[in-house]
Amino acid sequence: AQSVTQLDSHVSVSEGTPVLLRCNYSSSYSPSLFWYVQHPNKGLQLLLKYTSAATLVKGINGFEAEFKKSETSFHLTKPSAHMSDAAEYFCVVTDSGTYKYIFGTGTRLKVLA
Amino acid sequence: DAGVTQSPTHLIKTRGQHVTLRCSPISGHKSVSWYQQVLGQGPQFIFQYYEKEERGRGNFPDRFSARQFPNYSSELNVNALLLGDSALYLCASSLTTPGTPNTEAFFGQGTRLTVV
């Protein structure tokens, strides 16, 4: 069965410092993995996706994620945090042939001035 | 191009009432999915429709139902509302069914339902 574990419910960083949001997944087959961001009172916006091409995926706003099959991880990183990055981030998994996305519980990122 | 549009954006209902939420997918998208997001949690899958047929249903009671119309828009209906149904209801649109390689879902802004 598919599942996603986001290892931190809250992360605080100072503006200009690196961001690391951790995600581990469980999947039976060949997964597709996504990171979505949700700003307050907004819908979900796709940051990046992994679909079995390059293991290092680049997304919008300077975010990256690396797919590591041996560690079943898909951690999200950014070299330098900006105040506008403060939001809730969701790691999502789906399998080929399925019809739904499985969301993690979310990580709330706080960026300190 | 318009994104995924949902209506209404907010509504307040009383316990026991019925509610209908609406979603218009991105033009050309044939798949619509519904998710419930309770405060402080990740979205939970409710339904998925593709080409007007239900392709998947999450672990929700029969009070929840949905349908997809010939123009690919969709409605989510909830009967006999409970306080626990208070949540943000998100609609997602995609070209094909989620899980098809290289398919990504685009989400609407959601409908905030409050049951009192």
Short mmCIF file of C-alpha atoms in Angstrom, two decimals:
data_model
loop_
_atom_site.label_atom_id
_atom_site.label_comp_id
_atom_site.label_asym_id
_atom_site.label_seq_id
_atom_site.Cartn_x
_atom_site.Cartn_y
_atom_site.Cartn_z
CA ALA A 1 0.00 0.00 0.00
CA GLN A 2 1.11 3.52 -0.67
CA SER A 3 1.93 5.91 2.13
CA VAL A 4 3.85 9.10 2.74
CA THR A 5 5.58 10.25 5.92
CA GLN A 6 6.65 13.83 6.34
CA LEU A 7 9.15 13.70 9.14
CA ASP A 8 8.71 17.25 10.46
CA SER A 9 5.41 18.95 11.13
CA HIS A 10 7.11 22.34 11.58
CA VAL A 11 10.41 23.71 10.28
CA SER A 12 11.82 27.17 11.06
CA VAL A 13 14.72 28.72 9.14
CA SER A 14 16.23 32.17 8.90
CA GLU A 15 15.88 34.09 5.68
CA GLY A 16 18.81 33.32 3.38
CA THR A 17 19.61 29.94 4.95
CA PRO A 18 18.98 26.51 3.36
CA VAL A 19 15.66 24.71 3.57
CA LEU A 20 15.28 20.94 3.99
CA LEU A 21 11.82 19.34 4.19
CA ARG A 22 11.92 15.58 4.61
CA CYS A 23 9.65 13.00 3.02
CA ASN A 24 9.72 9.20 3.02
CA TYR A 25 7.34 7.12 0.96
CA SER A 26 6.11 3.58 0.63
CA SER A 27 5.02 2.30 -2.75
CA SER A 28 4.47 -1.12 -4.26
CA TYR A 29 5.31 -0.31 -7.84
CA SER A 30 6.86 2.58 -9.71
CA PRO A 31 5.86 5.73 -7.92
CA SER A 32 5.28 9.24 -9.10
CA LEU A 33 6.18 11.76 -6.42
CA PHE A 34 5.22 15.39 -6.06
CA TRP A 35 5.68 18.33 -3.77
CA TYR A 36 2.84 20.84 -3.47
CA VAL A 37 2.80 24.13 -1.59
CA GLN A 38 -0.24 25.71 0.06
CA HIS A 39 -0.20 29.33 1.11
CA PRO A 40 -2.77 30.46 3.71
CA ASN A 41 -6.32 30.38 2.37
CA LYS A 42 -5.09 29.23 -1.02
CA GLY A 43 -5.30 26.03 -3.04
CA LEU A 44 -2.39 23.72 -3.77
CA GLN A 45 0.35 24.68 -6.21
CA LEU A 46 2.68 22.12 -7.77
CA LEU A 47 6.34 22.78 -6.94
CA LEU A 48 7.89 19.80 -8.73
CA LYS A 49 7.33 16.20 -9.76
CA TYR A 50 9.34 13.00 -10.18
CA THR A 51 8.12 10.51 -12.77
CA SER A 52 11.07 8.10 -13.29
CA ALA A 53 13.25 10.40 -15.37
CA ALA A 54 16.15 12.21 -13.69
CA THR A 55 16.43 11.53 -9.96
CA LEU A 56 17.26 15.17 -9.21
CA VAL A 57 14.20 17.23 -9.99
CA LYS A 58 14.16 21.00 -10.29
CA GLY A 59 10.99 22.91 -9.59
CA ILE A 60 9.71 26.43 -9.37
CA ASN A 61 11.05 29.18 -7.11
CA GLY A 62 14.45 27.52 -6.71
CA PHE A 63 13.23 24.31 -5.07
CA GLU A 64 14.75 20.91 -5.82
CA ALA A 65 14.10 17.34 -4.71
CA GLU A 66 16.14 14.17 -5.05
CA PHE A 67 14.53 10.76 -5.49
CA LYS A 68 16.49 8.09 -3.59
CA LYS A 69 14.99 4.67 -4.15
CA SER A 70 17.34 2.90 -1.74
CA GLU A 71 16.25 5.24 1.07
CA THR A 72 12.63 5.60 -0.17
CA SER A 73 13.04 9.34 0.25
CA PHE A 74 12.11 12.43 -1.71
CA HIS A 75 13.38 15.37 0.34
CA LEU A 76 12.73 18.96 -0.75
CA THR A 77 15.54 21.52 -0.61
CA LYS A 78 16.22 25.15 -1.41
CA PRO A 79 19.62 26.82 -1.04
CA SER A 80 18.33 30.10 0.35
CA ALA A 81 14.97 30.70 2.00
CA HIS A 82 12.87 33.75 1.21
CA MET A 83 10.12 35.21 3.35
CA SER A 84 7.60 34.34 0.64
CA ASP A 85 8.44 30.62 1.08
CA ALA A 86 6.54 30.54 4.38
CA ALA A 87 3.68 28.09 3.73
CA GLU A 88 2.51 24.49 4.18
CA TYR A 89 4.28 21.90 2.04
CA PHE A 90 2.85 18.50 1.11
CA CYS A 91 4.67 15.47 -0.21
CA VAL A 92 2.44 13.32 -2.44
CA VAL A 93 2.79 9.83 -3.93
CA THR A 94 0.82 7.96 -6.55
CA ASP A 95 1.42 4.66 -8.32
CA SER A 96 1.03 3.75 -11.95
CA GLY A 97 -2.45 2.40 -12.53
CA THR A 98 -3.98 4.00 -9.45
CA TYR A 99 -6.47 6.83 -9.37
CA LYS A 100 -5.63 8.85 -6.32
CA TYR A 101 -2.94 10.90 -4.69
CA ILE A 102 -1.76 10.03 -1.20
CA PHE A 103 -0.78 13.14 0.76
CA GLY A 104 1.54 13.46 3.69
CA THR A 105 0.39 15.34 6.78
CA GLY A 106 2.26 18.46 5.72
CA THR A 107 5.23 20.50 6.95
CA ARG A 108 4.68 24.10 7.95
CA LEU A 109 7.69 26.20 6.98
CA LYS A 110 8.36 29.37 8.92
CA VAL A 111 10.94 31.84 7.65
CA LEU A 112 12.43 34.21 10.21
CA ALA A 113 13.68 37.66 9.27
CA ASP B 1 -6.31 30.08 -19.53
CA ALA B 2 -8.60 29.69 -16.56
CA GLY B 3 -7.48 27.32 -13.89
CA VAL B 4 -9.67 25.01 -11.88
CA THR B 5 -12.64 26.96 -10.55
CA GLN B 6 -14.70 25.97 -7.54
CA SER B 7 -17.88 27.46 -6.17
CA PRO B 8 -18.84 28.66 -3.72
CA THR B 9 -15.64 29.73 -1.99
CA HIS B 10 -17.19 29.67 1.46
CA LEU B 11 -20.45 28.50 2.93
CA ILE B 12 -22.01 27.81 6.28
CA LYS B 13 -24.56 25.04 6.76
CA THR B 14 -26.47 23.62 9.70
CA ARG B 15 -26.19 20.03 10.87
CA GLY B 16 -28.52 17.75 8.93
CA GLN B 17 -28.62 19.94 5.85
CA HIS B 18 -27.46 19.05 2.37
CA VAL B 19 -24.71 20.81 0.37
CA THR B 20 -23.60 20.82 -3.27
CA LEU B 21 -20.13 21.92 -4.25
CA ARG B 22 -19.15 22.61 -7.85
CA CYS B 23 -15.97 22.34 -9.86
CA SER B 24 -15.02 23.31 -13.39
CA PRO B 25 -11.80 21.68 -14.62
CA ILE B 26 -9.19 23.19 -16.86
CA SER B 27 -10.32 23.18 -20.47
CA GLY B 28 -9.39 19.86 -22.09
CA HIS B 29 -9.02 17.99 -18.79
CA LYS B 30 -11.27 14.95 -18.52
CA SER B 31 -10.45 13.86 -14.98
CA VAL B 32 -11.79 15.46 -11.82
CA SER B 33 -10.96 14.37 -8.29
CA TRP B 34 -12.31 15.56 -4.94
CA TYR B 35 -10.36 15.80 -1.69
CA GLN B 36 -11.31 16.78 1.85
CA GLN B 37 -8.78 18.73 3.90
CA VAL B 38 -9.55 19.00 7.58
CA LEU B 39 -7.72 21.77 9.43
CA GLY B 40 -4.15 20.76 10.20
CA GLN B 41 -4.15 17.64 8.03
CA GLY B 42 -3.28 16.67 4.48
CA PRO B 43 -6.03 16.29 1.87
CA GLN B 44 -7.88 12.96 1.86
CA PHE B 45 -9.17 11.39 -1.34
CA ILE B 46 -12.96 11.26 -1.77
CA PHE B 47 -13.75 10.54 -5.45
CA GLN B 48 -12.17 10.40 -8.87
CA TYR B 49 -14.09 10.72 -12.14
CA TYR B 50 -12.78 10.22 -15.64
CA GLU B 51 -14.88 10.56 -18.78
CA LYS B 52 -18.00 10.89 -16.60
CA GLU B 53 -17.47 7.56 -14.87
CA GLU B 54 -16.51 7.05 -11.25
CA ARG B 55 -13.07 5.45 -11.23
CA GLY B 56 -12.30 5.56 -7.55
CA ARG B 57 -13.86 6.20 -4.16
CA GLY B 58 -12.15 6.89 -0.88
CA ASN B 59 -13.13 5.79 2.59
CA PHE B 60 -16.09 8.14 3.04
CA PRO B 61 -19.68 7.32 4.01
CA ASP B 62 -22.52 7.05 1.52
CA ARG B 63 -23.64 10.54 2.51
CA PHE B 64 -20.97 11.69 0.07
CA SER B 65 -21.74 11.39 -3.63
CA ALA B 66 -20.52 13.01 -6.81
CA ARG B 67 -21.05 13.11 -10.52
CA GLN B 68 -19.36 14.42 -13.63
CA PHE B 69 -21.25 16.10 -16.43
CA PRO B 70 -20.76 15.89 -20.24
CA ASN B 71 -18.73 19.12 -20.14
CA TYR B 72 -16.47 17.45 -17.50
CA SER B 73 -17.54 19.75 -14.69
CA SER B 74 -18.38 18.02 -11.45
CA GLU B 75 -20.52 18.26 -8.34
CA LEU B 76 -19.85 16.89 -4.88
CA ASN B 77 -22.93 16.34 -2.74
CA VAL B 78 -22.98 15.75 0.98
CA ASN B 79 -26.23 14.80 2.76
CA ALA B 80 -27.10 14.92 6.45
CA LEU B 81 -24.18 17.17 7.31
CA LEU B 82 -22.24 16.53 10.49
CA LEU B 83 -20.00 18.92 12.40
CA GLY B 84 -17.07 16.74 11.35
CA ASP B 85 -17.74 17.52 7.69
CA SER B 86 -16.37 21.02 8.25
CA ALA B 87 -13.31 21.21 6.02
CA LEU B 88 -11.76 22.65 2.88
CA TYR B 89 -12.99 20.68 -0.12
CA LEU B 90 -10.53 20.66 -2.99
CA CYS B 91 -11.15 19.78 -6.61
CA ALA B 92 -8.29 18.61 -8.81
CA SER B 93 -8.29 18.41 -12.57
CA SER B 94 -5.92 16.45 -14.80
CA LEU B 95 -5.70 15.34 -18.41
CA THR B 96 -5.93 11.68 -17.51
CA THR B 97 -6.32 9.68 -14.34
CA PRO B 98 -3.81 10.31 -11.54
CA GLY B 99 -1.22 7.59 -11.60
CA THR B 100 -0.83 7.75 -15.37
CA PRO B 101 2.86 8.53 -15.90
CA ASN B 102 3.63 12.23 -16.29
CA THR B 103 0.14 13.23 -15.23
CA GLU B 104 -0.08 16.04 -12.74
CA ALA B 105 -3.11 17.41 -10.97
CA PHE B 106 -4.06 21.05 -10.81
CA PHE B 107 -6.02 22.10 -7.76
CA GLY B 108 -8.68 24.73 -7.31
CA GLN B 109 -8.76 27.21 -4.43
CA GLY B 110 -11.23 25.05 -2.59
CA THR B 111 -14.59 25.50 -0.91
CA ARG B 112 -14.46 26.17 2.82
CA LEU B 113 -17.48 24.41 4.38
CA THR B 114 -18.42 25.18 7.96
CA VAL B 115 -21.13 23.08 9.60
CA VAL B 116 -22.69 24.57 12.72
#
